[in-house]
Coordinates of N, CA, C and O in Angstrom, one line a residue:
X1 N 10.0 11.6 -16.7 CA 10.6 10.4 -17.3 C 10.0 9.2 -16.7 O 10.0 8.9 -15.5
X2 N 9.6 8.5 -17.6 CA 9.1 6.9 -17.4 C 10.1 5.7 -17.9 O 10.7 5.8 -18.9
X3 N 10.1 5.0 -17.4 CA 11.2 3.6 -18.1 C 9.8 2.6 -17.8 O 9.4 2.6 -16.6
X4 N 9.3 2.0 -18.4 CA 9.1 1.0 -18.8 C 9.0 -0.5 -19.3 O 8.5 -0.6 -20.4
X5 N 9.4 -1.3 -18.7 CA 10.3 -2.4 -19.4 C 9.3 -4.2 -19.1 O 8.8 -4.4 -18.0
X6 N 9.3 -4.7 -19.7 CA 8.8 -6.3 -19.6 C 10.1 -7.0 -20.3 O 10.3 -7.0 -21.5
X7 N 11.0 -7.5 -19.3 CA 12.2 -8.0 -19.9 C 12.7 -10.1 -19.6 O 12.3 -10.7 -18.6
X8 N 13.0 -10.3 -20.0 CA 13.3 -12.3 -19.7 C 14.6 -11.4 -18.8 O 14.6 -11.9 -17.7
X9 N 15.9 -10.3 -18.9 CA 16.6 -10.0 -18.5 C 16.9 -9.8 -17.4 O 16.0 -8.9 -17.0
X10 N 17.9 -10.1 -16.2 CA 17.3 -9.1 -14.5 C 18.3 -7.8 -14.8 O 19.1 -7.5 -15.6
X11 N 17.9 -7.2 -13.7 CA 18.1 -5.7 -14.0 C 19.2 -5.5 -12.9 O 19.5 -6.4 -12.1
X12 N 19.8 -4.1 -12.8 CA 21.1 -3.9 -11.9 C 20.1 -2.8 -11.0 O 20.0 -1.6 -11.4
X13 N 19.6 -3.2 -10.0 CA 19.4 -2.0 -8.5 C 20.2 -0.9 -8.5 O 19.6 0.2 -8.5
X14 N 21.3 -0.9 -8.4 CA 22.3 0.6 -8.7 C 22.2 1.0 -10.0 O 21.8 2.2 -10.0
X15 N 22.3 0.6 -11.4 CA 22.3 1.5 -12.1 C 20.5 1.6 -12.5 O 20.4 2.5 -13.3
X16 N 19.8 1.3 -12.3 CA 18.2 2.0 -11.6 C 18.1 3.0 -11.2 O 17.4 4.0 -11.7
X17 N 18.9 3.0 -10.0 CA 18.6 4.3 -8.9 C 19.2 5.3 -9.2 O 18.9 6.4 -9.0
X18 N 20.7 4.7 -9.8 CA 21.7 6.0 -10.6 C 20.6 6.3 -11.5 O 20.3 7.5 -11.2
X19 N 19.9 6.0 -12.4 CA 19.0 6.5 -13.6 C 18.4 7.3 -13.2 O 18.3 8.4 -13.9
X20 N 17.5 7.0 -11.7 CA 16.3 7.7 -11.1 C 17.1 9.5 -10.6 O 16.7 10.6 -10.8
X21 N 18.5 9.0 -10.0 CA 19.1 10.5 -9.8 C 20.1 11.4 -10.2 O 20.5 12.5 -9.8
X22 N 20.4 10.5 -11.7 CA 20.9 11.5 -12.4 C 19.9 12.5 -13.3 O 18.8 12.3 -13.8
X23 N 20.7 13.6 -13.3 CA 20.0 14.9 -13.5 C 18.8 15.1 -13.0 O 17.8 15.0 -13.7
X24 N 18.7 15.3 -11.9 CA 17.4 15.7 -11.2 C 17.5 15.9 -9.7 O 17.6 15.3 -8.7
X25 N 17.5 17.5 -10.2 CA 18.0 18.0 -8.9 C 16.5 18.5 -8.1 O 16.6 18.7 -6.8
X26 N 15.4 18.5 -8.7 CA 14.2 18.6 -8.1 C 13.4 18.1 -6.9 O 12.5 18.4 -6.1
X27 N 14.5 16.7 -7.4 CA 13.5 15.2 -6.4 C 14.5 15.5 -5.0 O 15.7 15.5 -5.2
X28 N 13.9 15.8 -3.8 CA 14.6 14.8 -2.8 C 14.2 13.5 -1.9 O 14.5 13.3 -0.7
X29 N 13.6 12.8 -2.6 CA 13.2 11.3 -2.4 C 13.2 10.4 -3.5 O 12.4 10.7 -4.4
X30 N 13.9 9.4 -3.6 CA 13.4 7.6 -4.6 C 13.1 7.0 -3.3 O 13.8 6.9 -2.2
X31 N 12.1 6.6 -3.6 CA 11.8 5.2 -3.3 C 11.7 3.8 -4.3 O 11.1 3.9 -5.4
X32 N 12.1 2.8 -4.1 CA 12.0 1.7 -4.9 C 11.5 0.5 -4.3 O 11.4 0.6 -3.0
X33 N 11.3 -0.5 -4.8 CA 10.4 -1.4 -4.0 C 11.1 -2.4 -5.6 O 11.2 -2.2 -6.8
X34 N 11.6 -3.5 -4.7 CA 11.9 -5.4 -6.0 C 11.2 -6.2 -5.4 O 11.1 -6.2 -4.2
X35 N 10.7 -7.0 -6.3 CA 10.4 -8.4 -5.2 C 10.8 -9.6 -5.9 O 11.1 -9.5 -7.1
X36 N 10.9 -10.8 -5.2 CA 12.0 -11.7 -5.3 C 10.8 -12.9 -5.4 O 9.6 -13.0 -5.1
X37 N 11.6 -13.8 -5.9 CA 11.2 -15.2 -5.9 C 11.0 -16.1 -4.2 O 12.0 -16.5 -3.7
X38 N 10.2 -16.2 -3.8 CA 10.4 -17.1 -2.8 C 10.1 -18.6 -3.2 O 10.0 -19.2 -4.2
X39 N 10.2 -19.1 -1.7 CA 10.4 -20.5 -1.9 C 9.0 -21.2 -1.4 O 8.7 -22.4 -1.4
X40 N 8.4 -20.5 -1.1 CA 6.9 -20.7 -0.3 C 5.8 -20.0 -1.3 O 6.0 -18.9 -1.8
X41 N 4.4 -20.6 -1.4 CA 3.4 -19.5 -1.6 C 2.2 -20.2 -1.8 O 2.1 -21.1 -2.7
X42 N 1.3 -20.0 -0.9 CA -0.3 -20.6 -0.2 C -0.4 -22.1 -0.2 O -0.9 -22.9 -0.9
X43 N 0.6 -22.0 1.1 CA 0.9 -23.6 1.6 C 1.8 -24.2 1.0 O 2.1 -25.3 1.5
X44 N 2.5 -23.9 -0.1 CA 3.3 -24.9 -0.8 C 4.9 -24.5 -1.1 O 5.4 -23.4 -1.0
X45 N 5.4 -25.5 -1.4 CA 7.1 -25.1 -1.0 C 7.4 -24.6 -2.6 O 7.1 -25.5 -3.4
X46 N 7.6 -23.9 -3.1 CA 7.9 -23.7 -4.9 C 9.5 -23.6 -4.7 O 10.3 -23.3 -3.8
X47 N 9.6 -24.2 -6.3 CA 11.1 -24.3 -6.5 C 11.1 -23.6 -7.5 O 12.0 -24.0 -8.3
X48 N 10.3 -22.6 -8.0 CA 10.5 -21.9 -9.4 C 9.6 -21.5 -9.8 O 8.6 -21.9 -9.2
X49 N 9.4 -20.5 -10.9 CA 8.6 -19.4 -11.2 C 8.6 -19.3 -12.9 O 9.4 -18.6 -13.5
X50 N 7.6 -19.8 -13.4 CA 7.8 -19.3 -15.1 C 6.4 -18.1 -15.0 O 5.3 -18.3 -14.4
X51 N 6.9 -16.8 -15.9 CA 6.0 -15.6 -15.9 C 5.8 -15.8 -17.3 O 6.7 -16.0 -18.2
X52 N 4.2 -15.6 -17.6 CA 4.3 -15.1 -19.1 C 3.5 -14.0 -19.3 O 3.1 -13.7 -18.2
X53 N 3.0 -13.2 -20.1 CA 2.5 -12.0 -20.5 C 1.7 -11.7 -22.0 O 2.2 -12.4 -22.9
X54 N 0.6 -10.7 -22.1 CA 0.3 -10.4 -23.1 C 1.2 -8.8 -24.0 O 0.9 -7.5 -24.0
X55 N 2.3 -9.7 -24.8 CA 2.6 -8.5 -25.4 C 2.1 -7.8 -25.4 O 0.9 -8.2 -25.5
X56 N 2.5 -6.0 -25.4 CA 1.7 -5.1 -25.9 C 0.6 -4.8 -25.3 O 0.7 -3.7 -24.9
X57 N -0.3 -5.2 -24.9 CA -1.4 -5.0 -23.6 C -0.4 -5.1 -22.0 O -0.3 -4.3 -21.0
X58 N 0.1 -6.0 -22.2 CA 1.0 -5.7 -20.7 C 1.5 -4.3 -20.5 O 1.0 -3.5 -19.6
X59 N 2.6 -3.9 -21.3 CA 3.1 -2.8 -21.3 C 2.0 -1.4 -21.2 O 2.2 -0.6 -20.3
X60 N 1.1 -1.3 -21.9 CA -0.2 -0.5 -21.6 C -0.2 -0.7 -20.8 O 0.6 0.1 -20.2
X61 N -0.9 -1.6 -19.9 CA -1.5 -1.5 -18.5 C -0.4 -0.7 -17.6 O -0.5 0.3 -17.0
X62 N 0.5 -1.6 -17.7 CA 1.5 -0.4 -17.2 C 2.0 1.0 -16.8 O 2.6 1.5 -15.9
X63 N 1.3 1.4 -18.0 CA 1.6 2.2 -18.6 C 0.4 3.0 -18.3 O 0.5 4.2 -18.6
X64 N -0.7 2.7 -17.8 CA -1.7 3.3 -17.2 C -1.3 3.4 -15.8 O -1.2 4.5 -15.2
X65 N -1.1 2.6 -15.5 CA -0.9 2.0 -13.6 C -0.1 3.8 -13.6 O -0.4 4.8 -13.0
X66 N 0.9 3.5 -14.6 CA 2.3 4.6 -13.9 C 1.5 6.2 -14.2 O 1.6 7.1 -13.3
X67 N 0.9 6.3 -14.9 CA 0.2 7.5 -15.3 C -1.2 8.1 -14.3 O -1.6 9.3 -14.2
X68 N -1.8 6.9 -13.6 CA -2.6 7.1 -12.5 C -1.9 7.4 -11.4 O -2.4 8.3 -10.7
X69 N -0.9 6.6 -10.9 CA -0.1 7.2 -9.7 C 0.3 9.0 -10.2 O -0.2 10.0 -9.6
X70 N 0.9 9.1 -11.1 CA 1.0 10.3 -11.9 C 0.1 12.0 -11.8 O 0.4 13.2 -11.9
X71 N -1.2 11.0 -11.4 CA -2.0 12.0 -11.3 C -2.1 12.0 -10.1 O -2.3 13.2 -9.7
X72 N -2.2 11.2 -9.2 CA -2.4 11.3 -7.6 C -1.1 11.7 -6.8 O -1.0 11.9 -5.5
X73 N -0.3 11.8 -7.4 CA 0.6 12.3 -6.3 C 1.8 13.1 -7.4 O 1.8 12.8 -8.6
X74 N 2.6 14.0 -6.6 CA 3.5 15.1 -7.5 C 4.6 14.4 -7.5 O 5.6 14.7 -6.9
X75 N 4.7 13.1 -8.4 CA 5.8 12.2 -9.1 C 6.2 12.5 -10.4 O 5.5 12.6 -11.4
X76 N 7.9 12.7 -10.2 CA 8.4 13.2 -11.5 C 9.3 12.0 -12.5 O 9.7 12.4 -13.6
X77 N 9.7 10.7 -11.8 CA 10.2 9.6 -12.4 C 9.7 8.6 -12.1 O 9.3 8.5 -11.0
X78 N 9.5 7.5 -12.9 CA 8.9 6.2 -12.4 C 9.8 5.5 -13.5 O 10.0 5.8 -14.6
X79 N 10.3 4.5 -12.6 CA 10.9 3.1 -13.4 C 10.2 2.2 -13.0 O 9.9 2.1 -11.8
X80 N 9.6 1.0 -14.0 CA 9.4 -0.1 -14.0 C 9.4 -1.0 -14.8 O 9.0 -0.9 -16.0
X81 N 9.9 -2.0 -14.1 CA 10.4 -3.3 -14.8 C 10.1 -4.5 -14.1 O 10.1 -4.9 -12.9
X82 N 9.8 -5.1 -15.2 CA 8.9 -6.3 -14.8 C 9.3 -7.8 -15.5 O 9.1 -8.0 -16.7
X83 N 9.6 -8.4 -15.1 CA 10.4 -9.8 -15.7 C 9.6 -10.9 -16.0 O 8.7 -11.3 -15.3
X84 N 10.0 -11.6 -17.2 CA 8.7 -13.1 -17.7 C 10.1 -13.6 -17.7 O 11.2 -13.1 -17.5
X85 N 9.5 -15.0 -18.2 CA 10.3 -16.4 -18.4 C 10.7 -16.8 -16.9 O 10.4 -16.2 -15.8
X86 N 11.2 -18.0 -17.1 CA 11.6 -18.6 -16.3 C 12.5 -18.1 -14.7 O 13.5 -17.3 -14.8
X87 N 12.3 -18.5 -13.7 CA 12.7 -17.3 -12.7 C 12.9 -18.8 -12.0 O 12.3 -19.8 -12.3
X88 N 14.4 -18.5 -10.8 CA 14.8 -19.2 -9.6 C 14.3 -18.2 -8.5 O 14.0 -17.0 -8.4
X89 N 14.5 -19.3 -7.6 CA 14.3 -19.2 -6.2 C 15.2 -17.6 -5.6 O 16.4 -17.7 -5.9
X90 N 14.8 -16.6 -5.1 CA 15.6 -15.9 -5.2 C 15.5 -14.6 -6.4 O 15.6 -13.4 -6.3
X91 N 15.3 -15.1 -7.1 CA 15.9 -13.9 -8.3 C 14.7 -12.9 -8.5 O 13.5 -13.0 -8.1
X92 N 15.2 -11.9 -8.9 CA 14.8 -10.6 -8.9 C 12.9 -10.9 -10.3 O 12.9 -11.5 -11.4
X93 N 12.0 -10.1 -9.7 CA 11.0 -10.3 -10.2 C 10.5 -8.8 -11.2 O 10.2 -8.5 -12.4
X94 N 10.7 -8.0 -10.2 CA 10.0 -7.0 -10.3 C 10.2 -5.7 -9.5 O 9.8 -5.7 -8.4
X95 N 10.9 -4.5 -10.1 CA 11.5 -3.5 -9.9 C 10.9 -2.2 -10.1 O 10.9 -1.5 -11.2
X96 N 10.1 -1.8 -8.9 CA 9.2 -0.2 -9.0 C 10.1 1.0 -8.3 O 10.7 0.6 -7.3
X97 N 10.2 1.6 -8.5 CA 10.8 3.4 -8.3 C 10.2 4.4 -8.8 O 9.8 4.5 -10.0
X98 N 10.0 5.4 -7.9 CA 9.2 6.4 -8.2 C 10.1 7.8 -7.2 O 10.4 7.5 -6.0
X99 N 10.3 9.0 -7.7 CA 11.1 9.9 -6.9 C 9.6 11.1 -7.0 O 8.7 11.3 -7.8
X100 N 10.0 11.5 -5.7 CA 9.1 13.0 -6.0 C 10.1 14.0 -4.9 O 11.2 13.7 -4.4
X101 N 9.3 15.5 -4.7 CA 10.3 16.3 -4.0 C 10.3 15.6 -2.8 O 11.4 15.5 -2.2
X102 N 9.3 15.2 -2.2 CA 8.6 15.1 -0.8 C 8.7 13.4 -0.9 O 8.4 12.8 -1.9
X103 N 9.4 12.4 0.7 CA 9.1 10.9 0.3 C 7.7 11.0 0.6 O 7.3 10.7 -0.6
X104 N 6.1 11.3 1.6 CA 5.4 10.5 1.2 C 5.2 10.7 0.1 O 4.6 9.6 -0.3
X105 N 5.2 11.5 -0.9 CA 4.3 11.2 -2.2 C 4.8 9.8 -3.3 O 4.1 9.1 -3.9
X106 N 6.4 9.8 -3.0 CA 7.3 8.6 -3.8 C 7.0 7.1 -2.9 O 7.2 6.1 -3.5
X107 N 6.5 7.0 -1.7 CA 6.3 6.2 -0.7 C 4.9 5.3 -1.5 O 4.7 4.2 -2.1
X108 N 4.0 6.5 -1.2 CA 2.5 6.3 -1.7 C 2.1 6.2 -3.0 O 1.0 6.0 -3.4
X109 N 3.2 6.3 -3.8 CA 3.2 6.0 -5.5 C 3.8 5.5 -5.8 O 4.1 5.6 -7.0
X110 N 4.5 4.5 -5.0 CA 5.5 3.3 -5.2 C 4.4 1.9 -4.8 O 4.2 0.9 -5.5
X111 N 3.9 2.1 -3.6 CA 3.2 1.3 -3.2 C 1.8 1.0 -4.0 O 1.4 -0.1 -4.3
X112 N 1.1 2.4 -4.3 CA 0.4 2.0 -5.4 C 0.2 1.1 -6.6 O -0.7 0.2 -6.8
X113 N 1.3 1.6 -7.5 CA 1.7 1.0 -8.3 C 1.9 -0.4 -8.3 O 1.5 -1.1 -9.2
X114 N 2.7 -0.9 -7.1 CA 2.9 -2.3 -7.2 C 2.0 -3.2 -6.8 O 2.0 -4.5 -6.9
X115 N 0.7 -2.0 -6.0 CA -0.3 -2.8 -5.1 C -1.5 -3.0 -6.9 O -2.3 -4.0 -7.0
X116 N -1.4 -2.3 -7.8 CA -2.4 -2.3 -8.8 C -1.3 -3.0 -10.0 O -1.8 -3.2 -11.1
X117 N -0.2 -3.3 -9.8 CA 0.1 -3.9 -10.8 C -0.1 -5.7 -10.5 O -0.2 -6.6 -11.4
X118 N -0.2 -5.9 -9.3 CA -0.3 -7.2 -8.8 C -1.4 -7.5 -9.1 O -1.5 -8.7 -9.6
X119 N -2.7 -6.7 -9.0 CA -4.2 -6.8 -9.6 C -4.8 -7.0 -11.3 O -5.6 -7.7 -11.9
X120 N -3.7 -5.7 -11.7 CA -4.7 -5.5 -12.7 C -3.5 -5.7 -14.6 O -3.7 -5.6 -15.8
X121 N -2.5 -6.2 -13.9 CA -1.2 -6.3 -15.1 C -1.5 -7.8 -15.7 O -2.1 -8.6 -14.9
X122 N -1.2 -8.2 -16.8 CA -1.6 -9.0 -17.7 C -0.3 -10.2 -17.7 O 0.3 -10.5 -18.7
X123 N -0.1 -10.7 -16.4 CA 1.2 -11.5 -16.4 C 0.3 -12.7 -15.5 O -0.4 -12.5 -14.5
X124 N 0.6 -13.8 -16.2 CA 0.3 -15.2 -15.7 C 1.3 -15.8 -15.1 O 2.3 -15.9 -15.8
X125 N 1.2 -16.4 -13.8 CA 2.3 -17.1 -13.1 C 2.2 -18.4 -13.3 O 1.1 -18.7 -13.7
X126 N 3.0 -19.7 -13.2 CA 3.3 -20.7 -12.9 C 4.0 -21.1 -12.1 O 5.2 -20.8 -12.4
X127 N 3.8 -21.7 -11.1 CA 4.7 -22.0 -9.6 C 4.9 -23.3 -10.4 O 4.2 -23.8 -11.3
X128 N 6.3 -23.8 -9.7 CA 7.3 -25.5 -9.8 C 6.8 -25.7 -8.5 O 7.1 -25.0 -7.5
X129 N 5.9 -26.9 -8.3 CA 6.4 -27.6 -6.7 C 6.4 -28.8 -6.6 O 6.3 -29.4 -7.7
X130 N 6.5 -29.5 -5.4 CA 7.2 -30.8 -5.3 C 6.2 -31.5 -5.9 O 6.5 -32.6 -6.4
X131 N 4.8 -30.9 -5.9 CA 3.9 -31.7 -6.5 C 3.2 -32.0 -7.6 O 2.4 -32.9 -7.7
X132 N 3.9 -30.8 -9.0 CA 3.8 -30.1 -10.0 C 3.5 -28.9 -10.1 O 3.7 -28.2 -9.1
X133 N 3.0 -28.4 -11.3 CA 3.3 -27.5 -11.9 C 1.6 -26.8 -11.0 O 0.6 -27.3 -10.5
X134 N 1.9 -25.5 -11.2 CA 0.0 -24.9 -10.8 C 0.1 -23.5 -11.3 O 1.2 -22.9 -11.2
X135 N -1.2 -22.7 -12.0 CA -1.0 -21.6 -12.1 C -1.5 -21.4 -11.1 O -2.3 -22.1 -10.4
X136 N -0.7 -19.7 -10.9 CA -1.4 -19.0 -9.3 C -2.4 -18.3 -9.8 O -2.6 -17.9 -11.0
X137 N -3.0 -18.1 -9.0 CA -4.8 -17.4 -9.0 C -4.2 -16.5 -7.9 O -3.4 -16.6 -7.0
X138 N -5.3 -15.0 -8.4 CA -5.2 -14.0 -7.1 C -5.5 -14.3 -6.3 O -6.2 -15.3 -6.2
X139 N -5.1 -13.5 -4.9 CA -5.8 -14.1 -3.9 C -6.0 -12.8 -3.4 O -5.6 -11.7 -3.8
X140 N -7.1 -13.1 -2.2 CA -8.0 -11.7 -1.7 C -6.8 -11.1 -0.9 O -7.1 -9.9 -1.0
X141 N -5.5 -11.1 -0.2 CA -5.1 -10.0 0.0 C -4.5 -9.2 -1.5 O -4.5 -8.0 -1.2
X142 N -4.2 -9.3 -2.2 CA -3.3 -8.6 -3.2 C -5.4 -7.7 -3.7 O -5.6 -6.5 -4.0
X143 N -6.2 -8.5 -3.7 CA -7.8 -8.1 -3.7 C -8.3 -6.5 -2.9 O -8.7 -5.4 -3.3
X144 N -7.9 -7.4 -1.5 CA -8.1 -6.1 -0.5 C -6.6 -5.0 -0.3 O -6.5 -4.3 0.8
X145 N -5.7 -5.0 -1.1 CA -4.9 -4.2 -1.4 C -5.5 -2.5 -1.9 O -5.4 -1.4 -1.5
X146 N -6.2 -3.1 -3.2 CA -6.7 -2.1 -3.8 C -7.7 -1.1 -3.4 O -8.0 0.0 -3.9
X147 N -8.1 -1.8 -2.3 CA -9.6 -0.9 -1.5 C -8.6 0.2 -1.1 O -9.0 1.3 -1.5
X148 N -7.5 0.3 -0.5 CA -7.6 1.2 0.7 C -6.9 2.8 -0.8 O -6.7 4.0 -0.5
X149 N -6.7 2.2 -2.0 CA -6.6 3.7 -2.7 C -7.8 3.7 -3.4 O -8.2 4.7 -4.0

């Protein structure tokens, strides 16, 4: 089972994880990994976050990302969800879970995922700061993330 999602919506952490362990008596590990809005990001104070994306290519890439962790490690659920539009300080961005029998394999295919969705996913950021508006550009650690798989 995969969940997949690019939502303007935020999502509920408990019923996630209820998702990830109902009926599945196979797994004994989820791991999940969210990440949040901060208030800082390369030098600058942000007060907000607009996400946009390429319909339909986003979700693909996705949808690769989840299917290569898939093949590298014995993962039998992955949720992911991924949020555009406008975002506060704080608020929930981005929601990865992956269960297998064993945690490292859910550990190491959680981390994956999020380290190659930060790379290679089709979502354009806009930081708010005190000094305007900026799109963010990669930067070499989310770069040198991808070497070590």
């Amino acid at each position: 089972m995969n969940k997949i999602a690019v939502q303007e919506a935020d999502f509920d952490i408990a019923q996630e994880y209820q998702a990830m362990r109902q009926d599945n008596p196979n797994d004994g590990a989820i791991v999940f990994f969210t990440g949040l809005v901060r208030d800082f990001n390369q030098g600058k104070n942000v007060t907000g976050l607009f996400l946009e994306h390429y319909p339909g290519m986003t979700e693909k890439s996705l949808e690769n990302i989840v299917e290569q962790a898939k093949q590298r490690w014995p993962i039998n659920r992955v949720s992911l969800i991924h949020r555009i539009g406008q975002l506060h300080i704080s608020d929930q961005i981005v929601f990865v879970s992956a269960s297998s029998p064993h945690r490292e394999a859910a550990f190491d295919a959680c981390r994956f995922i999020m380290d190659y969705l930060k790379h290679e996913a089709p979502f354009w950021k806009k930081e708010t700061t005190q000094e305007g508006d900026r799109w963010v550009k990669a930067n070499q650690k989310d770069k040198d993330a991808l070497k070590k798989w």
